[in-house]
Coordinates of C-alpha atoms and ligand atoms in Angstrom, one line a residue:
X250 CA -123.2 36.0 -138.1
X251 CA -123.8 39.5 -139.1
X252 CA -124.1 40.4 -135.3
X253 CA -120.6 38.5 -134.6
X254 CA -119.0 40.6 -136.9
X255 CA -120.6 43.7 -135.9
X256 CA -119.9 42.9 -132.4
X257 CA -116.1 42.4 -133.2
X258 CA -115.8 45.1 -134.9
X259 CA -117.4 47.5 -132.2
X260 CA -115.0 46.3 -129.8
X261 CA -111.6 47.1 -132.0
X262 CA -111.6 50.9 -131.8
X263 CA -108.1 52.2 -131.2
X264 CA -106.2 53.9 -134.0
X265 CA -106.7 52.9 -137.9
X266 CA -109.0 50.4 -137.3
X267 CA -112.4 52.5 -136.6
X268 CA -112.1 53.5 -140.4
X269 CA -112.3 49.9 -141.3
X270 CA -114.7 48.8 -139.3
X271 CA -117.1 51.3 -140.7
X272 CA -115.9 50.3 -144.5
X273 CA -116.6 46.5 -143.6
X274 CA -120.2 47.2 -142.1
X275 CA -121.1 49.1 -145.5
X276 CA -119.9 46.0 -147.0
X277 CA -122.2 43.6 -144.7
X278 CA -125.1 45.7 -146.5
X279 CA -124.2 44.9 -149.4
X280 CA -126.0 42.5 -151.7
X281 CA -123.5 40.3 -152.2
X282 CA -123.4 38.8 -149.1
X283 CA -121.6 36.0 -147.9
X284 CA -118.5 36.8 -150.0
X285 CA -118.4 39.7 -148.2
X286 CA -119.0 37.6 -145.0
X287 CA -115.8 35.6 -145.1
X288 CA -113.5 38.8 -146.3
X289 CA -114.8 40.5 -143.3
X290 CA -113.9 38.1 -140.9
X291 CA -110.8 37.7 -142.0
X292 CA -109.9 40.7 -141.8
X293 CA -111.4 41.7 -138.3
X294 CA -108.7 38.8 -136.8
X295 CA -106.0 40.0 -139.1
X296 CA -106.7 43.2 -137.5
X297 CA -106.7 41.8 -133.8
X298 CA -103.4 40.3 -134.6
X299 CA -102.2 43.8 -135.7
X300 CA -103.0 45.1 -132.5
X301 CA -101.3 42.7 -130.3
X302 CA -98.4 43.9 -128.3
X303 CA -95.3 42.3 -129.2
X304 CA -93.0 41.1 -126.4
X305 CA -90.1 39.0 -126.1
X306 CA -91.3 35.6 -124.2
X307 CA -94.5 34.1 -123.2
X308 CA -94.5 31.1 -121.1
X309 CA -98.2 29.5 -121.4
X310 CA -100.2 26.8 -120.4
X311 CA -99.2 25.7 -117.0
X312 CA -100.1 25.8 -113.8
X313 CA -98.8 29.3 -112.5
X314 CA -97.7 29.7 -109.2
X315 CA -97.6 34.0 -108.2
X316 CA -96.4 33.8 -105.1
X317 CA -97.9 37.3 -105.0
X318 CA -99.7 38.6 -101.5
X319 CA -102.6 36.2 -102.0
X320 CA -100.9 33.2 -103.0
X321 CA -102.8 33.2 -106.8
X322 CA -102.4 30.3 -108.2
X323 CA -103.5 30.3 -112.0
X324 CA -104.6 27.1 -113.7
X325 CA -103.8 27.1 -116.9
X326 CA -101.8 30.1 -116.7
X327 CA -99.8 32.5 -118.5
X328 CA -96.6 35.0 -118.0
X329 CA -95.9 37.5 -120.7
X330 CA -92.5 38.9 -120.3
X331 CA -90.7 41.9 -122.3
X332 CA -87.0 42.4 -122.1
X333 CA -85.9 41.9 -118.2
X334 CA -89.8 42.5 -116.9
X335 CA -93.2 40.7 -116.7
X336 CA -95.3 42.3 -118.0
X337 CA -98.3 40.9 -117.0
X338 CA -99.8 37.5 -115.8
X339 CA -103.0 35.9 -116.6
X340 CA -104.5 33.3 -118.6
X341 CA -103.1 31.6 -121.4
X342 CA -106.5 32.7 -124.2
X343 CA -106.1 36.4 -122.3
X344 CA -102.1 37.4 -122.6
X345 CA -102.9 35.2 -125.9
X346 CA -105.2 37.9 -127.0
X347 CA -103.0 40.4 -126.3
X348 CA -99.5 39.6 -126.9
X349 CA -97.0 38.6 -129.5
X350 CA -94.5 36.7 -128.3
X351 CA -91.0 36.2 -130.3
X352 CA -90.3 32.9 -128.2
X353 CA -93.2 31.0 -126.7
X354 CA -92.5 28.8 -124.2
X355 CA -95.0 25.3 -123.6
X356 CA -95.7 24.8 -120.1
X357 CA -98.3 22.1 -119.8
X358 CA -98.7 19.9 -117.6
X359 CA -95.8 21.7 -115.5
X360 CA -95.8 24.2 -113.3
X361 CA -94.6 28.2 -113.5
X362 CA -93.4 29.8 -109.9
X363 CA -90.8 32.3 -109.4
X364 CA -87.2 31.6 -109.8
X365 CA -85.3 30.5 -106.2
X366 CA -83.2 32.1 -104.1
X367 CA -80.5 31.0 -102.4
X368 CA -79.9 33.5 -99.5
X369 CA -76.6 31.7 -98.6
X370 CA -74.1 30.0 -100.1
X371 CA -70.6 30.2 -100.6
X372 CA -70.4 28.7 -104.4
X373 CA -66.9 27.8 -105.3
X374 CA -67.2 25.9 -102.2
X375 CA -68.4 23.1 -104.8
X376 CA -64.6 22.4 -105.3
X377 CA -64.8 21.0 -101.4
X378 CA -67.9 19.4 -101.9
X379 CA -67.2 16.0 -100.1
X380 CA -63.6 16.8 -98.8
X381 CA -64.5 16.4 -94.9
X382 CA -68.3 15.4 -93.4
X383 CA -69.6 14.3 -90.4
X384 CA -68.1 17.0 -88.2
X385 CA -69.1 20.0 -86.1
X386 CA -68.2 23.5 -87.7
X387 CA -65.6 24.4 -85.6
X388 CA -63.4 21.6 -86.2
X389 CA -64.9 21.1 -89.8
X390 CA -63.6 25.0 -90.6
X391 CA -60.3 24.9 -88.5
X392 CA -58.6 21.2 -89.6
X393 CA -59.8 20.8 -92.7
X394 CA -62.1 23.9 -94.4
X395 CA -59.6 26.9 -93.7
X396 CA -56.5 24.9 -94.5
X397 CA -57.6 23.6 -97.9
X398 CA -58.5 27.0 -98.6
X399 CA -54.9 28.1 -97.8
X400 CA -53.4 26.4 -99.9
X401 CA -55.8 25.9 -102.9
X402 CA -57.9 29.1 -103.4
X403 CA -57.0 31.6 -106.3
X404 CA -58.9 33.4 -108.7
X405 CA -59.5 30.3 -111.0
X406 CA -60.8 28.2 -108.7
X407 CA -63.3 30.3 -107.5
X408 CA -63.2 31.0 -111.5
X409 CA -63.7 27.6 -111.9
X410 CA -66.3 26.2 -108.8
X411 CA -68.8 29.2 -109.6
X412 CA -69.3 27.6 -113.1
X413 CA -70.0 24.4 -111.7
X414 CA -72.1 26.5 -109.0
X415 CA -73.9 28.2 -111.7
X416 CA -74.8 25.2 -113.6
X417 CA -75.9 23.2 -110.6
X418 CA -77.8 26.5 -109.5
X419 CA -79.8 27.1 -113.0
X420 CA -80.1 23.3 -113.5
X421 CA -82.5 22.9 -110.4
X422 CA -84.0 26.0 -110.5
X423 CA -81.9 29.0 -108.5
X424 CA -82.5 32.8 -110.1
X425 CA -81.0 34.8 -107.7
X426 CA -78.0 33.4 -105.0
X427 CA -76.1 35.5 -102.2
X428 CA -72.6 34.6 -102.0
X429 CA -70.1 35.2 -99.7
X430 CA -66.5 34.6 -100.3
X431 CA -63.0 35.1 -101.2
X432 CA -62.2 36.8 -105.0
X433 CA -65.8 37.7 -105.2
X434 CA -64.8 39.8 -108.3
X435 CA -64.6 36.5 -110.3
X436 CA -67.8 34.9 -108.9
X437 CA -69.7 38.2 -109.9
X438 CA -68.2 37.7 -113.5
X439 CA -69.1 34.4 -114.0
X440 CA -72.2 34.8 -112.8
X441 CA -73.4 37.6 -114.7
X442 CA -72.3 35.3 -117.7
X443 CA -74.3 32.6 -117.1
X444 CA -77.0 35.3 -116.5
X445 CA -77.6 34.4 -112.8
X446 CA -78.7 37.0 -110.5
X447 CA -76.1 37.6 -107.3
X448 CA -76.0 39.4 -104.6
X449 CA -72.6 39.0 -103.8
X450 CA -70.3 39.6 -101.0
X451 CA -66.3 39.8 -100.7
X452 CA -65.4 38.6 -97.5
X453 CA -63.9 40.4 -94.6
X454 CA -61.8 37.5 -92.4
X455 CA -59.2 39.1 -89.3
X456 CA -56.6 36.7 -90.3
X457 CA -54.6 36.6 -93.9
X458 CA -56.7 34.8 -96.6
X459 CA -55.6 34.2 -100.1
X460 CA -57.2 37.4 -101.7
X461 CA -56.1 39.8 -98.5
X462 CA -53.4 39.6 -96.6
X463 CA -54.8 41.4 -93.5
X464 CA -58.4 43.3 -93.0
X465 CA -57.5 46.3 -94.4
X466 CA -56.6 44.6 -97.3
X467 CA -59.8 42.9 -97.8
X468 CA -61.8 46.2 -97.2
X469 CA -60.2 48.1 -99.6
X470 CA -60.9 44.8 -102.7
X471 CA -64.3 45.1 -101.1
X472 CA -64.6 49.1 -101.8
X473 CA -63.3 48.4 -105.2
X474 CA -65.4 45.7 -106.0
X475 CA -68.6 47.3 -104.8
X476 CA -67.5 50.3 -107.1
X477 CA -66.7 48.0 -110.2
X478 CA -70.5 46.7 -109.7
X479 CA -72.4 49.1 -108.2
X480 CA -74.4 50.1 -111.3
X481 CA -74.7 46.4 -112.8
X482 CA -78.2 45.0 -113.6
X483 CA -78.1 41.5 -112.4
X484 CA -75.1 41.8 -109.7
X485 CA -75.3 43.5 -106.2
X486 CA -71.9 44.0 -105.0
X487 CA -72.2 43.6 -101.0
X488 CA -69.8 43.2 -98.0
X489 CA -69.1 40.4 -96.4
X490 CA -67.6 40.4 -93.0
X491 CA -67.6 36.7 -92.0
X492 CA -68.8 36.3 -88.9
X493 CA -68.4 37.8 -85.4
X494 CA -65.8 35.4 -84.1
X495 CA -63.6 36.3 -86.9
X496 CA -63.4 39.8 -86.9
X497 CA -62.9 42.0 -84.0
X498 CA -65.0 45.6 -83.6
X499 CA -63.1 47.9 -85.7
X500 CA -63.3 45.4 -88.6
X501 CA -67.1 44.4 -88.2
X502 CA -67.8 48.4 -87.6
X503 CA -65.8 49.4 -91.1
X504 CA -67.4 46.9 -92.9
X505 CA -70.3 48.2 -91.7
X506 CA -69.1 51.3 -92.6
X507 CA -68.5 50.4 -96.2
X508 CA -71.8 48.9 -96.7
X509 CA -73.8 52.0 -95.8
X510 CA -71.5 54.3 -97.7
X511 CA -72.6 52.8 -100.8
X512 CA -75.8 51.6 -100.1
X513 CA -74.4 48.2 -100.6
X514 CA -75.7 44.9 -98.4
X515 CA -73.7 43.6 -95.6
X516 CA -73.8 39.8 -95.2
X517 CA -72.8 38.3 -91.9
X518 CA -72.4 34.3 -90.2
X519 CA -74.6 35.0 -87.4
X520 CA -75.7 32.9 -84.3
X521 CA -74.4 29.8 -86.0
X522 CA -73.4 27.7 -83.1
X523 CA -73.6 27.4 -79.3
X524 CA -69.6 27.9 -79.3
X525 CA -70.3 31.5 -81.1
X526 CA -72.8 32.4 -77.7
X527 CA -70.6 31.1 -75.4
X528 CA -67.5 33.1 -77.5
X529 CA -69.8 36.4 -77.2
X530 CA -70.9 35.7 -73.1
X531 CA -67.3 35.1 -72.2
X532 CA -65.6 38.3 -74.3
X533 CA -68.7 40.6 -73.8
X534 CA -71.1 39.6 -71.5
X535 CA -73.6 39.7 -74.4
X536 CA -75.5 37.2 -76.9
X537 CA -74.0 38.6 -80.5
X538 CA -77.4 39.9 -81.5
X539 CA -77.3 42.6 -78.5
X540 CA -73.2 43.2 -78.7
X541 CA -73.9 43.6 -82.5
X542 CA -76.8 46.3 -81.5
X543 CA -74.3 47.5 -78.5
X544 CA -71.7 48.7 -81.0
X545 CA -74.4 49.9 -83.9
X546 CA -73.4 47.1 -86.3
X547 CA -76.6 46.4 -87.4
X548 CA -78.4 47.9 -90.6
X549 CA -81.4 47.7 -92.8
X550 CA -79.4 46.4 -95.8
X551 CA -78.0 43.8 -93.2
X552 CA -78.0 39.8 -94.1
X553 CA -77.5 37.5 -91.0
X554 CA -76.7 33.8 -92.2
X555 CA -78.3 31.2 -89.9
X556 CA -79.4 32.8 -86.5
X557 CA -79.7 29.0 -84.9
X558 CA -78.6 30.2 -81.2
X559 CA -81.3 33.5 -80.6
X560 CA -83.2 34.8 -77.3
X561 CA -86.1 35.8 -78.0
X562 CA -84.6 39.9 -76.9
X563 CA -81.8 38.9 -80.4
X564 CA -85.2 38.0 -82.7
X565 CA -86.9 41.7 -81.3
X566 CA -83.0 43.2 -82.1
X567 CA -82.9 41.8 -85.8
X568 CA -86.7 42.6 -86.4
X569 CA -86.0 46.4 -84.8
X570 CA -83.0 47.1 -87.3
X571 CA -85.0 45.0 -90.1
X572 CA -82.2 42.3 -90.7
X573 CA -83.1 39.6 -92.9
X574 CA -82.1 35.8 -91.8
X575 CA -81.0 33.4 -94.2
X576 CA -81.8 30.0 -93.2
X577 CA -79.8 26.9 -93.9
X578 CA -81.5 23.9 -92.4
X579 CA -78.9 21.1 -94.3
X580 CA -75.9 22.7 -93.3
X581 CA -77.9 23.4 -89.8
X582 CA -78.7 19.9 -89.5
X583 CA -74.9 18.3 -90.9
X584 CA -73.0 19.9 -88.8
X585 CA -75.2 19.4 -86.1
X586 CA -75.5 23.1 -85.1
X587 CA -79.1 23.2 -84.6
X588 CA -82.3 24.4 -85.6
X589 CA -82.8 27.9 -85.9
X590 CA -86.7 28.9 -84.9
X591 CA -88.4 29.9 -87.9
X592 CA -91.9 29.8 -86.4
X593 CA -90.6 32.3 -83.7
X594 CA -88.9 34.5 -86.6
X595 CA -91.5 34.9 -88.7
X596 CA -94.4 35.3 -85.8
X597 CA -91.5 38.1 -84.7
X598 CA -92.3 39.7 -88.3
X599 CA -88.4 39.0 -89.6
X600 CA -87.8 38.4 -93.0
X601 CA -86.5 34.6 -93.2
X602 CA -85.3 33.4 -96.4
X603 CA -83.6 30.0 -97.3
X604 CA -79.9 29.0 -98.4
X605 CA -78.0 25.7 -99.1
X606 CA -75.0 27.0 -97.5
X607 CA -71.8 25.9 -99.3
X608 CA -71.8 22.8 -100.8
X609 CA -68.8 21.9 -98.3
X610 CA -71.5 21.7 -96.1
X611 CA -75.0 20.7 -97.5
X612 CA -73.8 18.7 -99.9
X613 CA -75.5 20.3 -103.3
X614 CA -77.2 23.4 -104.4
X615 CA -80.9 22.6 -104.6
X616 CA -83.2 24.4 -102.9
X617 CA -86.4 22.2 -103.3
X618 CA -84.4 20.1 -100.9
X619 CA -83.8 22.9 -98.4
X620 CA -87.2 23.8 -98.7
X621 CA -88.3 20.4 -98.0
X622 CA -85.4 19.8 -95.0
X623 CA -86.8 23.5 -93.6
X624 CA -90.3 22.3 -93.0
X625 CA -89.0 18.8 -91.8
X626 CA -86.4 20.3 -89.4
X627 CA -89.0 23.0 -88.0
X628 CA -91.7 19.8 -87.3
X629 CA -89.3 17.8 -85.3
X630 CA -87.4 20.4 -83.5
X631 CA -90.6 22.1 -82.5
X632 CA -92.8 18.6 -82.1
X633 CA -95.2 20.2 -84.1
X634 CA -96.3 19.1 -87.4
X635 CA -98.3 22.3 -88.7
X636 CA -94.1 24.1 -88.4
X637 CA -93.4 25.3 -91.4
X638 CA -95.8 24.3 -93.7
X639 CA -95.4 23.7 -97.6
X640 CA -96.5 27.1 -98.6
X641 CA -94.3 28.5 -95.5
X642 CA -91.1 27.1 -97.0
X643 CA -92.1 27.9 -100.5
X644 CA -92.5 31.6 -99.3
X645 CA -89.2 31.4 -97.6
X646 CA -87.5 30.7 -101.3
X647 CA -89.2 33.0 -103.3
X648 CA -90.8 36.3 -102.1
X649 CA -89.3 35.3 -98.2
X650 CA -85.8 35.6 -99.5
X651 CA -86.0 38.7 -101.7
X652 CA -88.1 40.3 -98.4
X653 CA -85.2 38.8 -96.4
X654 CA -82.7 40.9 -98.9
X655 CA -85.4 44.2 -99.2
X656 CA -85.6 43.2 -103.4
X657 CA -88.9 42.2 -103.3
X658 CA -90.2 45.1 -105.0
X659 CA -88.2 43.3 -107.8
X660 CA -87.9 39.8 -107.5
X661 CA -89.6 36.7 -105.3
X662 CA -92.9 36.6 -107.1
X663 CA -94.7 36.9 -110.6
X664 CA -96.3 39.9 -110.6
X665 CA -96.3 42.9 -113.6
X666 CA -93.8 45.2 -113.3
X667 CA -91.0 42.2 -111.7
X668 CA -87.8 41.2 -113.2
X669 CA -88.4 38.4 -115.4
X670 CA -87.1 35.3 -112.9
X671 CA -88.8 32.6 -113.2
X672 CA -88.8 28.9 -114.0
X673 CA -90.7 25.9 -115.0
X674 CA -91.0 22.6 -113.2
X675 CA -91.8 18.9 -114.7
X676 CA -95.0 17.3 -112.4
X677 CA -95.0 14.3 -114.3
X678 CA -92.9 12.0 -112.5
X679 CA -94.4 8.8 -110.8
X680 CA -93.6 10.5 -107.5
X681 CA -95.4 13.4 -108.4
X682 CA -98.6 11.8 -109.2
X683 CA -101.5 12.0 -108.5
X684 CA -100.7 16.2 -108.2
X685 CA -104.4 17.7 -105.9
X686 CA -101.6 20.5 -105.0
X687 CA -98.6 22.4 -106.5
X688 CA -97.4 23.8 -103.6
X689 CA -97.3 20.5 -101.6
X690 CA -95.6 19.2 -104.7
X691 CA -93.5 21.6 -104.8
X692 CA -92.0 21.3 -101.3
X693 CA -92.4 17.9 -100.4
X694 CA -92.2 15.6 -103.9
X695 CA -90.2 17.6 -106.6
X696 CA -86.1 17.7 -106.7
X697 CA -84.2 20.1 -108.8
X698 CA -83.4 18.0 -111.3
X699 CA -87.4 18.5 -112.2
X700 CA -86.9 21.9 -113.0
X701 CA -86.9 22.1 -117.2
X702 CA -87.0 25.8 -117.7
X703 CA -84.8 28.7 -116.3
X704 CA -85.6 32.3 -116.8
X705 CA -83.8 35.3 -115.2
X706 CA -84.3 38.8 -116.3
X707 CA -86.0 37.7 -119.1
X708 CA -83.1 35.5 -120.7
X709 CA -83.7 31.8 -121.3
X710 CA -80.8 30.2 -119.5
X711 CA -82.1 26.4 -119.8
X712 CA -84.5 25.8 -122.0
X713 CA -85.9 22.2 -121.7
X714 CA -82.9 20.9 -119.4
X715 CA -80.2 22.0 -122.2
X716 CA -78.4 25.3 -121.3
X717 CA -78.1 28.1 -123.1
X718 CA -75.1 30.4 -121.1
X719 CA -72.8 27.9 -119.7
X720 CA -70.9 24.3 -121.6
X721 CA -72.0 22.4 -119.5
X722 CA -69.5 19.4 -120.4
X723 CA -66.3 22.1 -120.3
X724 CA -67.4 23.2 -117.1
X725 CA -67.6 19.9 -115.2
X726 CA -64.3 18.8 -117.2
X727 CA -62.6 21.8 -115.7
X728 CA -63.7 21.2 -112.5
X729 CA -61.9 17.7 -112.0
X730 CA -59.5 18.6 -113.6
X731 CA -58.8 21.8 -110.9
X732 CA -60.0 18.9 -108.2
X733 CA -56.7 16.5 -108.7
X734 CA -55.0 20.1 -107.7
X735 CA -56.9 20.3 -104.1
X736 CA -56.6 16.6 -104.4
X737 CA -52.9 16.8 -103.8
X738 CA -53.3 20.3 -102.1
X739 CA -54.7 18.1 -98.9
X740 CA -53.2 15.0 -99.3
X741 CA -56.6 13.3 -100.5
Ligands
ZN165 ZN1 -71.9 30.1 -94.7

């Protein structure tokens, strides 16, 4: 007993506390003995306590999934989090020991992994979500997408679908989403918010759109929006030039342009569909990876969405000017574009993250299913069932995607000295157990309604399934009620 104490009190040492320690061994010699005992050890854990570092949030007690370069995976584990950072992860009794945490958060029996990101989406597109399936992109965009947009996009409903968006996105799980589209100025305001993470990018479209009446018009909102944002801490203003059968050079090259000035990402449609190769062959004798390289469009900060229809010269082109590729096997698969080849990407050394696409297109938000449909579709495209495996598509969500949009030296995995974006999933459910493995769990049993817990930046934006940013009920009442308005817009 006497060699506990002493042992404790060797091993406090910092500050005030020597001066102690040597009054309560003077006092372990004294005759009156075990009075002196008890006081003693109370005062040695009081002491501990005192030295504990106080910090915001700790989430403890589950089954933490780092994502970090070798794949830890702590069991229990623990994530102690201080204002927007991590601070530092480890087991529950260590970062116990040495934190204070204003919230603590319960994680057992769940499991802890990095928030998700969505690489592509296009989220008030939730206000078309259902308006016209089962057709190929061309016609899908030309006779029904682009003329509902005509006639029903304005500020607040994109106002109005990125709420929706945001609540679907935080409700299974999404941290961090790159957006493309019209009024991008409102999406980045409702997302920061709700607290989401965005890297967002106003779109550049050769013919008049609701927000821009010509190109010129659209760059200069861009240039204004990207100065607005520049400098905020969860929003990354980009540019967005839509795609390469949209715009013709002098638009993709000042978009380009505009990126680079301001160090800002450009996110482009890319290789979506056989029409766009056959589009490229016939104008420029090219595939659009090399006419993109021809006319030095291509960038570090570049985002290419999809990349089905690639040689294997357009995989060495993006990998040469490190593009990242956003991945969108749902919207791939619906519209019956194709499968993009993953395998060949990453052996290739390209950073491939995953998106949901709109929700015009998918027809949700949730990423566990993309992750899930990215393995599948990779397996039966290729004939080869060790495509894409469980801790491949999990990659491609977390540290993938912020590799995929160079921010992994601040997001995609939970590692000290990260922004605080995280989450916690339920692995209780009867189609969950028995669980021998998170990560095939993760991919191939668990939906985003199992997520519980959403974290970004180190602000609790669900907490248990209720949310803390957004009303929920307003924001789904507003969206059908805007709905009987592209209802009657289309004739629906
Ligand atoms: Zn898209």
């Amino acid at each position: 007993m006497i060699d506990d104490v002493n042992r404790h009190g060797v091993t406090i040492h910092d500050g005030a506390g020597g001066s102690l320690i040597l009054i309560l061994r003077r006092q372990v010699e004294s005759v009156n003995m075990k009075r002196v005992l008890v006081a003693s050890v109370v005062a040695v854990v009081s002491l501990a306590a005192q030295t504990r570092r106080s910090v915001s949030l700790v989430v403890t007690g589950g089954t933490v999934v780092t994502e970090n370069a070798t794949h830890a995976i702590l069991s229990p584990g623990a994530v102690a989090i201080d204002g927007v950072d991590i601070i530092e992860v480890g087991s529950p009794a260590a970062i116990a020991s040495k934190y204070q945490a204003a919230e603590t958060i319960d994680a057992r029996d769940q499991v802890v992994l990095p928030g998700l990101i969505n690489t592509h989406t296009h989220a008030p597109m939730v206000m078309y979500r259902g308006l016209a399936d089962d057709l190929a992109l061309r016609q899908w965009l030309e006779q029904y997408i682009f003329p509902a947009e005509a006639k029903t996009v304005s500020p607040e409903l994109v106002r109005v679908g990125t709420r929706l968006a945001a609540v679907e996105m935080i409700e299974s799980g999404t941290t961090t989403f790159v957006d493309m589209y019209y009024f991008e100025e409102e999406i980045a305001r409702v997302a920061f918010e709700a607290g989401l993470r965005g890297v967002l990018g106003q779109t550049i479209i050769q013919f008049p759109v609701a927000d821009a009446k010509t190109p010129a018009d659209a760059l200069a909102r861009a240039e204004t929006f990207i100065k607005e944002f520049k400098d905020n801490g969860l929003v990354v203003p980009a540019v967005a030039p839509h795609a390469l059968y949209t715009n013709d050079q002098t638009t993709l090259l000042a978009a380009a342009a505009l990126g680079r000035k301001y160090g800002a990402p450009v996110i482009i449609h890319f290789s979506e569909t056989e029409d766009e190769i056959q589009m490229a062959r016939d104008q420029y004798k090219m595939t659009p990876g090399a006419y993109l390289e021809s006319i030095a469009f291509w960038g570090p900060k570049t985002l290419a969405a999809h990349g089905v229809w690639v040689t294997d010269d357009d995989i060495a082109i993006l990998k040469r000017h490190a593009v990242g590729v956003a991945h969108n096997p749902e919207s791939n698969m619906k519209l019956a574009s194709g499968a993009a080849p993953i395998s060949r990407y990453l052996s290739a050394g390209v950073a491939v993250g995953l998106g949901t696409d709109g929700a015009a297109s998918n027809n949700d938000l949730d990423m566990f299913e993309a992750m899930r449909q990215a393995s599948f579709l990779a397996k039966l495209s290729t004939r080869d069932p060790t495509a894409v495996p469980a801790q491949t598509a999990l990659d491609m969500a977390t540290i993938g995607g912020a590799r995929a949009l160079q921010m992994d030296r601040l997001i995609g995995s939970l590692e000290a000295g990260k922004r605080a974006d995280l989450i916690v999933v339920s692995m209780s459910a009867a189609r969950q157990t028995p669980m021998y493995d998170p990560v095939s769990h993760l991919v191939y049993a668990t939906r985003g309604d199992d997520v519980r817990t959403t974290i970004v930046n180190g602000k609790v934006l669900m907490k248990d399934r209720r949310l803390r940013t957004i009303d929920r009920a307003a924001a789904i009442a507003e969206a059908n009620r805007l709905a009987s308005k592209v209802r009657a817009a289309v004739g629906r």
